[in-house]
Coordinates of C-alpha atoms (C1' of nucleotides) in Angstrom, one line a residue:
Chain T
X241 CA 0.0 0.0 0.0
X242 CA 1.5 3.2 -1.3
X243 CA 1.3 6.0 1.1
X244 CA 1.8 9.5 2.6
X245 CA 4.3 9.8 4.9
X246 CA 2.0 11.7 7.2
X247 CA -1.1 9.5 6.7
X248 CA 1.8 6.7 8.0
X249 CA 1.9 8.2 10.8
X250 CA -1.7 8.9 11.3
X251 CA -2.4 5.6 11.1
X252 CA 0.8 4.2 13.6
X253 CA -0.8 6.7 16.1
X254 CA -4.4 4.9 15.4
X255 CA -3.6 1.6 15.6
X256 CA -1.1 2.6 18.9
X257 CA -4.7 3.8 20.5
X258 CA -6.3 0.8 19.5
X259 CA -3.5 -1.3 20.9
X260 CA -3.4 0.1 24.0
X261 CA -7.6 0.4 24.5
X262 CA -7.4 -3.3 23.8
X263 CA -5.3 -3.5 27.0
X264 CA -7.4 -1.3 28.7
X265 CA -4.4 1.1 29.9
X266 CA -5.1 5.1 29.8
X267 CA -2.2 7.2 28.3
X268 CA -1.2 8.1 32.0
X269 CA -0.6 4.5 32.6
X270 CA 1.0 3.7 29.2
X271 CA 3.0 6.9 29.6
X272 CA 4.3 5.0 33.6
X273 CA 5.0 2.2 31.9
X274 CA 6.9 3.2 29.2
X275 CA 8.7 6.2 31.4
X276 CA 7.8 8.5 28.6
X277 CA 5.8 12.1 29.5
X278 CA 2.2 11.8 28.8
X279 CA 1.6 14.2 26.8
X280 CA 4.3 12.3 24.0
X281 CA 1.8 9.8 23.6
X282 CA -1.0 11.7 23.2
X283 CA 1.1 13.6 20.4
X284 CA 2.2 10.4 18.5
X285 CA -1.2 8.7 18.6
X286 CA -2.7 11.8 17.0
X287 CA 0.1 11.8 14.7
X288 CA 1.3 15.3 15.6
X289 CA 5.4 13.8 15.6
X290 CA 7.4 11.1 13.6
X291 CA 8.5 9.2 16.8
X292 CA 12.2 7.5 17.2
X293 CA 12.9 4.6 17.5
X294 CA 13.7 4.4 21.4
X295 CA 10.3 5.6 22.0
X296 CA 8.4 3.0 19.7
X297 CA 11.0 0.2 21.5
X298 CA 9.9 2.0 25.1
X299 CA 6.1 1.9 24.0
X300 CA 6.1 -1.8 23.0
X301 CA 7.7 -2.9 26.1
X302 CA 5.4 -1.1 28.3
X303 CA 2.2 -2.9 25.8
X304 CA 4.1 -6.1 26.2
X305 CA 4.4 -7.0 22.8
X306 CA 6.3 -7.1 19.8
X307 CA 7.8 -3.7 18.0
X308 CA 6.6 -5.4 14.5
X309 CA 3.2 -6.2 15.8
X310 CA 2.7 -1.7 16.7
X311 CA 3.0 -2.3 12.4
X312 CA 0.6 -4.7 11.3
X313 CA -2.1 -2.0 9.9
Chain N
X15 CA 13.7 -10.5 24.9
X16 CA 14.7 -7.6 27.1
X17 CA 17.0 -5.1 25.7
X18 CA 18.6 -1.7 26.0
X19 CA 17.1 1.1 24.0
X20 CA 20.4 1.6 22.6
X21 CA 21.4 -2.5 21.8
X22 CA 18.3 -1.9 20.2
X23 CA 18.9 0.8 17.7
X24 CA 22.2 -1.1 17.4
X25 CA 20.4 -4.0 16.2
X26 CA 18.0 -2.3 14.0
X27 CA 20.7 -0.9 12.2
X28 CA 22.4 -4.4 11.5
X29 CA 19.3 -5.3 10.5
X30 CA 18.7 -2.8 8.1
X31 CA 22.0 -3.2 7.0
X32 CA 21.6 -7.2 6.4
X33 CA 18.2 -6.2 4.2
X34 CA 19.8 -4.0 2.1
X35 CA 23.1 -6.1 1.7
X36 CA 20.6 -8.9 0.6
X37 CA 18.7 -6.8 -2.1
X38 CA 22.0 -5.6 -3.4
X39 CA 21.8 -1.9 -3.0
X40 CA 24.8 0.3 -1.6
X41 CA 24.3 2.7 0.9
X42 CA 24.7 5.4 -1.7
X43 CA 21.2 3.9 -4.1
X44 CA 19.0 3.1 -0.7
X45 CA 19.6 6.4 0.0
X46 CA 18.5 8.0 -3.6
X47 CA 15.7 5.9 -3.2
X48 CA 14.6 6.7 -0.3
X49 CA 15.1 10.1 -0.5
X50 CA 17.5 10.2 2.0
X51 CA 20.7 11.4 2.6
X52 CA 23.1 9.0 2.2
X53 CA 25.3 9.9 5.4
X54 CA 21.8 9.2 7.4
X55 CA 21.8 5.7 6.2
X56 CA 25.3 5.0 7.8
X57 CA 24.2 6.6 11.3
X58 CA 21.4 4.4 11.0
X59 CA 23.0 1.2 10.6
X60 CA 25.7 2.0 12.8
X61 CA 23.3 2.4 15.4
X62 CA 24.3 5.9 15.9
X63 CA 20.8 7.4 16.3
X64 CA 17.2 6.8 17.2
X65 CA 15.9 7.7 13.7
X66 CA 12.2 8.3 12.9
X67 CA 8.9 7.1 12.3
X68 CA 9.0 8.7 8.4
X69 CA 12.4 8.0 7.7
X70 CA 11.9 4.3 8.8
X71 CA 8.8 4.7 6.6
X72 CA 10.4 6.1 3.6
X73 CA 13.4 3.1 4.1
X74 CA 11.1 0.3 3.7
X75 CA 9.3 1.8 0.8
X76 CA 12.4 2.4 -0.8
X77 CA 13.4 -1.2 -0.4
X78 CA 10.0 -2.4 -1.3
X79 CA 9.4 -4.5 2.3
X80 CA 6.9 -3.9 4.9
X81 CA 7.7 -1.8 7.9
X82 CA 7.4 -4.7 9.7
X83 CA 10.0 -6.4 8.3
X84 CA 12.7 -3.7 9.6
X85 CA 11.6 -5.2 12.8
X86 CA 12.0 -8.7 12.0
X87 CA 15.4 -9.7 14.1
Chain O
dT130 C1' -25.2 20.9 38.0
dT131 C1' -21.0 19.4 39.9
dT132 C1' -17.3 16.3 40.1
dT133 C1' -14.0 13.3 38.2
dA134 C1' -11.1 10.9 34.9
dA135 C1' -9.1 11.2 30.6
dT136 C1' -7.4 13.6 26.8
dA137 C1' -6.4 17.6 24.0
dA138 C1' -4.0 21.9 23.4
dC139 C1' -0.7 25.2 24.2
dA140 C1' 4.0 27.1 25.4
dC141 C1' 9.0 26.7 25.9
dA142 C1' 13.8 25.1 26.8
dA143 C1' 16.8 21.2 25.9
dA144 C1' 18.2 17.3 23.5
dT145 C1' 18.4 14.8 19.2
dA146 C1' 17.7 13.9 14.3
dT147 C1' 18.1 15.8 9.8
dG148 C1' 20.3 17.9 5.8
dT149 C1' 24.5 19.3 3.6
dG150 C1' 29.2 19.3 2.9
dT151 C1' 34.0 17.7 3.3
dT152 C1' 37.6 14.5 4.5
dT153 C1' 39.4 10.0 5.7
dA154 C1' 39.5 5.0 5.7
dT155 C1' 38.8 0.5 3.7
dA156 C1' 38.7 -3.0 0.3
dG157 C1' 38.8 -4.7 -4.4
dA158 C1' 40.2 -4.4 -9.0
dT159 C1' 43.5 -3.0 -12.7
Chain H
dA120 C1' 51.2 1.2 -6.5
dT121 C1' 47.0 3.4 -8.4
dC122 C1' 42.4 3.8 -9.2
dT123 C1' 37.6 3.1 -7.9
dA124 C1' 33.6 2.3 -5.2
dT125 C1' 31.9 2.1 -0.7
dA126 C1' 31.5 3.5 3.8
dA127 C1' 33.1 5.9 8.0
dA128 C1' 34.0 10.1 10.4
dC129 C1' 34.0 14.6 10.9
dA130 C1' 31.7 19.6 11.3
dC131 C1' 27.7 22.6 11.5
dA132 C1' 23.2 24.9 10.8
dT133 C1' 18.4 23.7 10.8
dA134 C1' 14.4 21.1 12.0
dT135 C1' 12.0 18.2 15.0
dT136 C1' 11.3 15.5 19.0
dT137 C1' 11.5 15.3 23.8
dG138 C1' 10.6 16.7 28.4
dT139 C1' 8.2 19.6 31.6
dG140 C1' 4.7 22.6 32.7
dT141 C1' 0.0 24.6 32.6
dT142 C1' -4.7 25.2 30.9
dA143 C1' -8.9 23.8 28.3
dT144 C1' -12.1 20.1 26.5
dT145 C1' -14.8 16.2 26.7
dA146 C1' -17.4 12.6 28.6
dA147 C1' -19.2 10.0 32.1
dA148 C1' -20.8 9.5 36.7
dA149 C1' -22.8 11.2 41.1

DNA sequence: TTTTAATAACACAAATATGTGTTTATAGAT
DNA sequence: ATCTATAAACACATATTTGTGTTATTAAAA
């Protein structure tokens, strides 16, 4: 699937929200878990910032899954 | 597996490295490709930085794989 | 209506990636 | 030894993320 590299992101930050609804965790408690500032996830789920990589690594850890699977969209 | 942030990035980037090796490609064409310049593709493999959610993007377009397969290792 | 939890939105300094250029190192071929 | 291609290693300005606050919405519950 061809894409913008802003709609990428879009979507990374949707299906992060999905993820972590799934597990029933608010942004505060993602945001503990992954000692990342709450406010960063809020940005990258609305797909205000192109994340690094440390933070995506932080974020899976904290869901307890696999980086890869924060890509299957 | 449990990992520091940076072993991570470290490992990306011999990942990425090992993908592109495998498809044939210099540093020099993934980065025309992609867009990119080239001196950013060397930081990246050699684990140098925490790049981002685009330019990880605009890398696996350019090699023609899914995102997901950057995190494949 | 009022309270509460959750998220969005804003501002700002500090840290880091990005983009561009130049120079050096390495390895293979001639 | 020389040439060539590839990659590493610098430097530096610019752009962006990150981290830390504060304030404003939104929605649901009491």
């Amino acid at each position: 699937m061809e894409m913008d590299e802003q709609l990428f992101t879009s979507k990374f930050g949707n299906h992060l929200k999905a993820i972590r609804l799934e597990k029933g965790l608010s942004q505060e408690m993602l945001a503990n878990d992954a000692d990342i500032p709450i406010n960063q996830i809020g940005r990258i789920e609305r797909g205000e910032i192109s994340t690094s990589l440390t933070t995506i690594y932080k974020i899976a850890c904290a869901l307890d899954i696999e980086v890869k699977a924060l890509f299957d969209f």
